[in-house]
CSV table of C-alpha atoms and ligand atoms in Angstrom, one decimal:
chain,number,residue,atom,x,y,z
A,1,UNK,CA,-13.3,-12.6,11.9
A,2,UNK,CA,-10.5,-14.4,13.8
A,3,UNK,CA,-10.8,-14.8,17.6
A,4,UNK,CA,-7.3,-16.3,18.2
A,5,UNK,CA,-4.8,-14.1,20.1
A,6,UNK,CA,-2.1,-14.2,17.4
A,7,UNK,CA,0.4,-11.4,17.2
A,8,UNK,CA,1.8,-10.1,13.9
A,9,UNK,CA,5.2,-11.5,14.7
A,10,UNK,CA,3.8,-15.0,15.5
A,11,UNK,CA,1.9,-14.9,12.2
A,12,UNK,CA,5.0,-13.8,10.2
A,13,UNK,CA,7.0,-16.6,11.7
A,14,UNK,CA,4.2,-19.1,10.9
A,15,UNK,CA,4.1,-17.8,7.3
A,16,UNK,CA,7.9,-18.1,7.1
A,17,UNK,CA,7.7,-21.8,8.0
A,18,UNK,CA,5.6,-22.3,4.8
A,19,UNK,CA,8.8,-21.5,2.8
A,20,UNK,CA,11.4,-24.3,3.5
A,21,UNK,CA,14.4,-22.2,2.3
A,22,UNK,CA,13.4,-19.1,4.3
A,23,UNK,CA,16.3,-17.6,6.2
A,24,UNK,CA,14.1,-15.5,8.5
A,25,UNK,CA,15.4,-12.2,7.0
A,26,UNK,CA,12.0,-11.3,5.4
A,27,UNK,CA,10.3,-12.0,8.7
A,28,UNK,CA,12.7,-9.7,10.5
A,29,UNK,CA,12.1,-7.0,7.9
A,30,UNK,CA,8.4,-7.2,8.2
A,31,UNK,CA,8.7,-6.9,12.0
A,32,UNK,CA,11.0,-3.9,11.6
A,33,UNK,CA,8.4,-2.2,9.3
A,34,UNK,CA,5.7,-2.9,11.9
A,35,UNK,CA,7.8,-1.4,14.7
A,36,UNK,CA,8.5,1.8,12.7
A,37,UNK,CA,4.8,2.1,11.9
A,38,UNK,CA,3.9,1.8,15.6
A,39,UNK,CA,6.1,4.9,16.2
A,40,UNK,CA,4.5,6.7,13.2
A,41,UNK,CA,1.1,5.8,14.5
A,42,UNK,CA,1.9,7.5,17.8
A,43,UNK,CA,3.1,10.6,16.0
A,44,UNK,CA,0.1,10.7,13.7
A,45,UNK,CA,-2.3,10.4,16.6
A,46,UNK,CA,-0.4,13.1,18.5
A,47,UNK,CA,-0.4,15.5,15.5
A,48,UNK,CA,-3.7,17.1,16.4
A,49,UNK,CA,-2.5,17.6,19.9
A,50,UNK,CA,0.8,19.3,18.7
A,51,UNK,CA,-1.3,22.1,17.2
A,52,UNK,CA,-3.6,22.3,20.2
A,53,UNK,CA,-0.7,22.4,22.5
A,54,UNK,CA,0.9,25.1,20.5
A,55,UNK,CA,4.0,23.0,19.9
A,56,UNK,CA,4.2,23.8,16.3
A,57,UNK,CA,7.2,25.9,15.2
A,58,UNK,CA,10.7,24.7,14.6
A,59,UNK,CA,11.2,22.8,17.9
A,60,UNK,CA,9.2,20.5,20.1
A,61,UNK,CA,9.4,20.0,23.9
A,62,UNK,CA,12.4,17.7,23.4
A,63,UNK,CA,14.2,20.3,21.5
A,64,UNK,CA,13.8,18.2,18.3
A,65,UNK,CA,12.9,19.6,14.9
A,66,UNK,CA,9.1,19.3,14.5
A,67,UNK,CA,8.9,17.8,11.0
A,68,UNK,CA,6.0,17.5,8.6
A,69,UNK,CA,4.4,14.2,9.3
A,70,UNK,CA,5.3,12.7,6.0
A,71,UNK,CA,9.0,13.7,6.4
A,72,UNK,CA,8.8,12.2,9.9
A,73,UNK,CA,7.4,9.0,8.6
A,74,UNK,CA,10.0,8.8,5.8
A,75,UNK,CA,12.9,9.4,8.3
A,76,UNK,CA,11.5,6.8,10.8
A,77,UNK,CA,11.2,4.2,8.1
A,78,UNK,CA,14.6,4.9,6.5
A,79,UNK,CA,16.3,4.6,9.9
A,80,UNK,CA,14.5,1.4,10.8
A,81,UNK,CA,15.2,-0.1,7.4
A,82,UNK,CA,18.9,0.8,7.5
A,83,UNK,CA,19.3,-0.8,11.0
A,84,UNK,CA,17.6,-3.9,9.8
A,85,UNK,CA,20.6,-5.0,7.7
A,86,UNK,CA,18.3,-6.8,5.3
A,87,UNK,CA,18.1,-4.2,2.6
A,88,UNK,CA,20.6,-3.2,-0.1
A,89,UNK,CA,18.4,-0.3,-1.4
A,90,UNK,CA,15.5,1.9,-0.1
A,91,UNK,CA,13.2,3.8,-2.4
A,92,UNK,CA,10.6,6.3,-1.0
A,93,UNK,CA,8.0,8.6,-2.3
A,94,UNK,CA,9.7,11.3,-0.3
A,95,UNK,CA,13.1,10.8,-2.0
A,96,UNK,CA,13.8,11.6,-5.6
A,97,UNK,CA,16.6,9.0,-5.9
A,98,UNK,CA,16.8,5.6,-4.2
A,99,UNK,CA,19.0,5.2,-1.2
A,100,UNK,CA,21.7,2.5,-1.7
A,101,UNK,CA,22.5,0.7,1.5
A,102,UNK,CA,25.9,-0.9,2.2
A,103,UNK,CA,25.8,-4.7,2.5
A,104,UNK,CA,25.8,-6.3,5.9
A,105,UNK,CA,27.1,-9.7,6.8
A,106,UNK,CA,26.2,-12.3,9.5
A,107,UNK,CA,29.7,-13.8,9.9
A,108,UNK,CA,30.6,-14.7,6.4
A,109,UNK,CA,27.0,-14.9,5.2
A,110,UNK,CA,25.8,-11.8,3.3
A,111,UNK,CA,22.5,-10.3,4.4
A,112,UNK,CA,20.9,-7.4,2.6
A,113,UNK,CA,18.9,-9.6,0.2
A,114,UNK,CA,16.0,-7.2,-0.3
A,115,UNK,CA,15.0,-3.9,-1.6
A,116,UNK,CA,11.9,-1.9,-0.4
A,117,UNK,CA,9.7,0.8,-2.0
A,118,UNK,CA,7.4,2.7,0.4
A,119,UNK,CA,5.0,5.7,0.4
A,120,UNK,CA,5.7,6.7,4.0
A,121,UNK,CA,2.4,8.6,4.6
A,122,UNK,CA,0.0,8.6,1.7
A,123,UNK,CA,-2.8,11.1,2.0
A,124,UNK,CA,-0.9,13.1,4.6
A,125,UNK,CA,-2.7,16.3,3.4
A,126,UNK,CA,-5.8,14.9,5.0
A,127,UNK,CA,-4.4,14.6,8.5
A,128,UNK,CA,-5.6,18.0,9.7
A,129,UNK,CA,-9.2,16.8,8.9
A,130,UNK,CA,-8.6,13.7,10.9
A,131,UNK,CA,-9.1,11.5,7.9
A,132,UNK,CA,-7.4,8.1,7.8
A,133,UNK,CA,-4.0,8.0,6.1
A,134,UNK,CA,-1.5,5.3,5.5
A,135,UNK,CA,2.0,3.8,4.9
A,136,UNK,CA,2.3,1.5,1.8
A,137,UNK,CA,5.3,-0.8,1.3
A,138,UNK,CA,6.5,-3.3,-1.4
A,139,UNK,CA,9.5,-5.7,-1.0
A,140,UNK,CA,11.5,-7.5,-3.7
A,141,UNK,CA,14.6,-9.7,-3.6
A,142,UNK,CA,17.7,-8.0,-5.0
A,143,UNK,CA,18.6,-8.9,-8.6
A,144,UNK,CA,22.3,-7.9,-8.3
A,145,UNK,CA,24.7,-10.3,-6.6
A,146,UNK,CA,26.3,-8.1,-3.9
A,147,UNK,CA,27.3,-4.6,-2.7
A,148,UNK,CA,25.0,-1.6,-2.3
A,149,UNK,CA,21.7,-1.9,-4.3
A,150,UNK,CA,21.3,-0.4,-7.7
A,151,UNK,CA,18.5,1.1,-9.8
A,152,UNK,CA,18.2,-2.3,-11.5
A,153,UNK,CA,17.3,-3.8,-8.2
A,154,UNK,CA,14.6,-1.2,-7.7
A,155,UNK,CA,12.9,-1.4,-11.1
A,156,UNK,CA,11.4,-4.8,-11.2
A,157,UNK,CA,8.0,-6.1,-12.4
A,158,UNK,CA,5.3,-6.1,-9.7
A,159,UNK,CA,5.0,-9.9,-10.2
A,160,UNK,CA,8.4,-10.2,-8.5
A,161,UNK,CA,7.3,-8.8,-5.2
A,162,UNK,CA,7.9,-11.1,-2.2
A,163,UNK,CA,5.8,-9.1,0.2
A,164,UNK,CA,3.6,-6.0,0.3
A,165,UNK,CA,1.3,-4.3,2.7
A,166,UNK,CA,-0.1,-1.1,4.2
A,167,UNK,CA,-0.7,0.4,7.6
A,168,UNK,CA,-3.8,2.6,7.9
A,169,UNK,CA,-3.8,5.2,10.7
A,170,UNK,CA,-7.5,5.6,11.4
A,171,UNK,CA,-9.9,5.1,14.3
A,172,UNK,CA,-7.5,2.2,15.0
A,173,UNK,CA,-4.1,1.4,13.4
A,174,UNK,CA,-4.4,-1.6,11.2
A,175,UNK,CA,-1.6,-3.5,9.2
A,176,UNK,CA,-2.5,-5.6,6.2
A,177,UNK,CA,0.1,-7.7,4.5
A,178,UNK,CA,0.7,-10.5,2.1
A,179,UNK,CA,3.9,-12.6,1.6
A,180,UNK,CA,2.3,-14.5,-1.3
A,181,UNK,CA,0.1,-16.9,0.7
A,182,UNK,CA,-3.0,-14.9,1.3
A,183,UNK,CA,-3.8,-11.4,2.8
A,184,UNK,CA,-3.9,-11.0,6.6
A,185,UNK,CA,-5.1,-8.1,8.8
A,186,UNK,CA,-3.9,-7.0,12.2
A,187,UNK,CA,-5.1,-4.3,14.6
A,188,UNK,CA,-2.7,-2.5,16.9
A,189,UNK,CA,-3.7,-3.0,20.5
A,190,UNK,CA,-2.1,0.1,22.1
A,191,UNK,CA,-2.5,-1.4,25.6
A,192,UNK,CA,0.1,-4.1,24.8
A,193,UNK,CA,1.7,-2.4,21.8
A,194,UNK,CA,1.1,-5.5,19.6
A,195,UNK,CA,-0.6,-5.9,16.2
A,196,UNK,CA,-3.2,-8.7,16.8
A,197,UNK,CA,-4.6,-10.8,14.1
A,198,UNK,CA,-8.2,-9.8,13.3
A,199,UNK,CA,-8.7,-11.2,9.8
A,200,UNK,CA,-6.9,-14.2,8.3
A,201,UNK,CA,-7.0,-14.7,4.5
A,202,UNK,CA,-9.1,-11.8,3.5
A,203,UNK,CA,-11.1,-12.4,0.3
A,204,UNK,CA,-12.6,-9.4,-1.6
A,205,UNK,CA,-16.2,-10.0,-2.8
A,206,UNK,CA,-16.2,-10.8,-6.5
A,207,UNK,CA,-18.8,-8.0,-7.1
A,208,UNK,CA,-20.2,-5.3,-4.9
A,209,UNK,CA,-22.2,-2.1,-5.2
A,210,UNK,CA,-19.6,0.6,-4.4
A,211,UNK,CA,-17.4,2.7,-6.7
A,212,UNK,CA,-14.7,5.1,-5.7
A,213,UNK,CA,-13.5,7.9,-8.1
A,214,UNK,CA,-13.1,11.6,-8.1
A,215,UNK,CA,-16.0,12.7,-10.2
A,216,UNK,CA,-14.7,16.3,-10.2
A,217,UNK,CA,-12.5,15.1,-13.1
A,218,UNK,CA,-15.5,13.8,-15.2
A,219,UNK,CA,-15.1,16.3,-18.0
A,220,UNK,CA,-11.5,15.1,-18.6
A,221,UNK,CA,-12.4,11.4,-18.8
A,222,UNK,CA,-12.6,9.4,-22.0
A,223,UNK,CA,-16.0,8.4,-23.3
A,224,UNK,CA,-15.8,4.8,-22.2
A,225,UNK,CA,-15.2,5.8,-18.6
A,226,UNK,CA,-18.0,8.4,-18.7
A,227,UNK,CA,-20.4,5.7,-20.0
A,228,UNK,CA,-19.3,3.3,-17.2
A,229,UNK,CA,-19.8,5.7,-14.3
A,230,UNK,CA,-23.1,7.0,-15.8
A,231,UNK,CA,-24.2,3.4,-16.0
A,232,UNK,CA,-23.2,2.8,-12.3
A,233,UNK,CA,-25.5,5.7,-11.4
A,234,UNK,CA,-28.5,4.6,-13.5
A,235,UNK,CA,-31.5,2.9,-11.9
A,236,UNK,CA,-31.5,-0.7,-13.2
A,237,UNK,CA,-32.4,-3.5,-10.8
A,238,UNK,CA,-31.3,-6.1,-13.3
A,239,UNK,CA,-27.7,-4.9,-13.3
A,240,UNK,CA,-27.8,-4.0,-9.6
A,241,UNK,CA,-27.7,-0.3,-10.2
A,242,UNK,CA,-27.4,2.3,-8.8
A,243,UNK,CA,-24.1,1.7,-7.1
A,244,UNK,CA,-23.1,3.8,-4.0
A,245,UNK,CA,-20.3,6.4,-4.4
A,246,UNK,CA,-17.7,6.2,-1.6
A,247,UNK,CA,-14.6,8.4,-2.1
A,248,UNK,CA,-12.4,9.5,0.9
A,249,UNK,CA,-9.6,10.9,-1.1
A,250,UNK,CA,-7.1,8.9,0.8
A,251,UNK,CA,-6.0,5.8,-1.2
A,252,UNK,CA,-5.3,3.5,1.8
A,253,UNK,CA,-8.7,4.3,3.3
A,254,UNK,CA,-10.7,3.8,0.1
A,255,UNK,CA,-8.7,0.6,-0.8
A,256,UNK,CA,-9.1,-0.9,2.7
A,257,UNK,CA,-12.9,-0.4,2.8
A,258,UNK,CA,-13.3,-1.9,-0.7
A,259,UNK,CA,-11.0,-4.8,0.2
A,260,UNK,CA,-13.2,-5.7,3.2
A,261,UNK,CA,-16.6,-4.9,1.7
A,262,UNK,CA,-16.0,-5.1,-2.1
A,263,UNK,CA,-16.1,-2.4,-4.7
A,264,UNK,CA,-14.0,-0.7,-7.4
A,265,UNK,CA,-11.5,2.1,-6.8
A,266,UNK,CA,-10.5,4.1,-9.9
A,267,UNK,CA,-7.8,6.7,-10.5
A,268,UNK,CA,-7.9,6.9,-14.3
A,269,UNK,CA,-5.7,8.8,-16.7
A,270,UNK,CA,-7.5,11.9,-18.3
A,271,UNK,CA,-6.9,14.5,-20.9
A,272,UNK,CA,-4.8,16.6,-18.4
A,273,UNK,CA,-2.9,13.7,-16.7
A,274,UNK,CA,-2.9,10.7,-19.2
A,275,UNK,CA,-1.1,8.5,-16.6
A,276,UNK,CA,-3.3,9.6,-13.7
A,277,UNK,CA,-1.9,10.6,-10.3
A,278,UNK,CA,-0.9,7.4,-8.5
A,279,UNK,CA,2.5,5.9,-8.5
A,280,UNK,CA,3.3,2.4,-9.9
A,281,UNK,CA,6.1,1.2,-7.6
A,282,UNK,CA,4.9,2.3,-4.1
A,283,UNK,CA,1.1,2.6,-4.5
A,284,UNK,CA,-0.3,0.5,-7.4
A,285,UNK,CA,2.0,-2.5,-7.3
A,286,UNK,CA,1.7,-3.3,-3.6
A,287,UNK,CA,-2.1,-2.8,-3.6
A,288,UNK,CA,-2.3,-4.9,-6.8
A,289,UNK,CA,-0.3,-7.7,-5.2
A,290,UNK,CA,-2.6,-7.6,-2.1
A,291,UNK,CA,-5.9,-7.4,-4.1
A,292,UNK,CA,-4.9,-10.4,-6.4
A,293,UNK,CA,-3.9,-12.4,-3.3
A,294,UNK,CA,-7.4,-11.6,-2.0
A,295,UNK,CA,-9.1,-12.7,-5.3
A,296,UNK,CA,-9.5,-9.3,-6.8
A,297,UNK,CA,-8.1,-7.6,-9.9
A,298,UNK,CA,-5.9,-4.6,-10.6
A,299,UNK,CA,-5.2,-3.1,-14.1
A,300,UNK,CA,-4.5,0.2,-15.7
A,301,UNK,CA,-7.8,-0.2,-17.6
A,302,UNK,CA,-6.2,-2.7,-20.0
A,303,UNK,CA,-3.1,-4.4,-18.6
A,304,UNK,CA,-2.4,-6.1,-15.3
A,305,UNK,CA,-0.7,-3.6,-13.0
A,306,UNK,CA,1.8,-6.2,-11.9
A,307,UNK,CA,3.0,-6.7,-15.5
A,308,UNK,CA,3.7,-3.0,-16.2
A,309,UNK,CA,7.4,-2.5,-16.9
A,310,UNK,CA,8.8,0.1,-14.5
A,311,UNK,CA,11.2,2.6,-16.1
A,312,UNK,CA,11.3,5.3,-13.4
A,313,UNK,CA,11.1,5.2,-9.6
A,314,UNK,CA,8.1,7.6,-9.6
A,315,UNK,CA,6.3,6.7,-12.7
A,316,UNK,CA,2.5,7.0,-12.6
A,317,UNK,CA,-0.1,4.7,-13.8
A,318,UNK,CA,-3.9,4.8,-14.1
A,319,UNK,CA,-5.4,2.3,-11.6
A,320,UNK,CA,-8.6,0.3,-11.6
A,321,UNK,CA,-8.6,-2.0,-8.6
A,322,UNK,CA,-11.0,-4.0,-6.5
A,323,UNK,CA,-13.7,-6.7,-7.0
A,324,UNK,CA,-12.8,-8.8,-10.0
A,325,UNK,CA,-16.1,-8.6,-11.8
A,326,UNK,CA,-16.4,-4.9,-11.3
A,327,UNK,CA,-12.9,-4.2,-12.7
A,328,UNK,CA,-13.6,-6.5,-15.6
A,329,UNK,CA,-16.9,-4.7,-16.4
A,330,UNK,CA,-15.1,-1.3,-16.2
A,331,UNK,CA,-12.5,-2.6,-18.7
A,332,UNK,CA,-15.3,-3.6,-21.1
A,333,UNK,CA,-16.7,-0.1,-21.1
A,334,UNK,CA,-13.3,1.4,-21.5
A,335,UNK,CA,-12.7,-0.9,-24.5
A,336,UNK,CA,-16.1,0.3,-26.0
A,337,UNK,CA,-17.7,-3.1,-25.7
B,1,P6P,P1,-7.6,13.5,-5.8
B,1,P6P,C1,-3.8,11.6,-1.6
B,1,P6P,O1,-3.3,12.9,-2.0
B,1,P6P,C2,-3.7,10.7,-2.9
B,1,P6P,O2,-2.4,10.6,-3.2
B,1,P6P,C3,-4.3,9.4,-2.6
B,1,P6P,O3,-4.2,9.0,-1.3
B,1,P6P,C4,-5.7,9.6,-3.0
B,1,P6P,O4,-6.4,8.4,-3.5
B,1,P6P,C5,-5.6,10.6,-4.2
B,1,P6P,O5,-4.4,11.3,-3.9
B,1,P6P,C6,-6.8,11.6,-4.2
B,1,P6P,O6,-6.5,12.4,-5.3
B,1,P6P,O7,-7.1,14.0,-7.1
B,1,P6P,O8,-8.9,12.7,-6.0
B,1,P6P,O9,-7.7,14.5,-4.6
């Protein structure tokens, strides 16, 4: 746990200095994301009150449209990202197509070097039950030379990410990000409105005794996965069984807990949904980048998530992610070994 009073922006700038050719654009972009998520955090925390205060309906006290929270989060992020000037394209879980952004210039120097994928408010169906939900983002350098971004800029291997992170709106609002040199966590102090460093260089335990999966789908799993989960529930001191089942049903909440304490999160494919439910570009890839930077592992049960070739903005992938030894063991069961 870190006791230094370091704000997110100070940390981002310190990270930027580790890259000699950095122009500061990525730092600005990360700060813009954090600002947008502070506003989303306010709205998420107010959501319960809106119902209590009877403010639902088509307009709120300011005469503004009261939107569904995930639409609100999407609109807030799109506005912040367009203003930033650092993006040539924006892809969102809430938008069927990507949003091309006209290139901006600083004098003669072109800006708009990046593209971003985000899930603006993953797990939003849980908000009424006051369960933690989250924003997930993934940033790449553009591959095209100039002009508004293209689909080619958006469909890159996860290994090409330059930064990724999530903001979890729970008992407190926490931002976790990596720009390729470790994983760092910040807690929003609402009294000063700053994200303050709480954990530098997070490392996920190599093995733990927690597994996260929706066992309601058991009958649709393949045999190797059934054997693995059955084994996790067996009583065997030699192999550290039984494990504890922890499943919130909110990806960011389950992932964040396992990142800090260790464990394996699984959303497998099954007979009904062979590719599972989670999306490669704005859920699996950013969390895979983070978990690998924290010493963990992320695969689709066979291949490294970051090496899956993206063919569609919203393509799904099975996801096995968390403590390295637990994910490797799950893969052995899936391979029938
Ligand atoms: P299931 C939330 O709807 C979500 O997209 C993720 O946040 C979560 O991990 C998953 O779906 C839960 O899905 O099928 O177990 O309810």
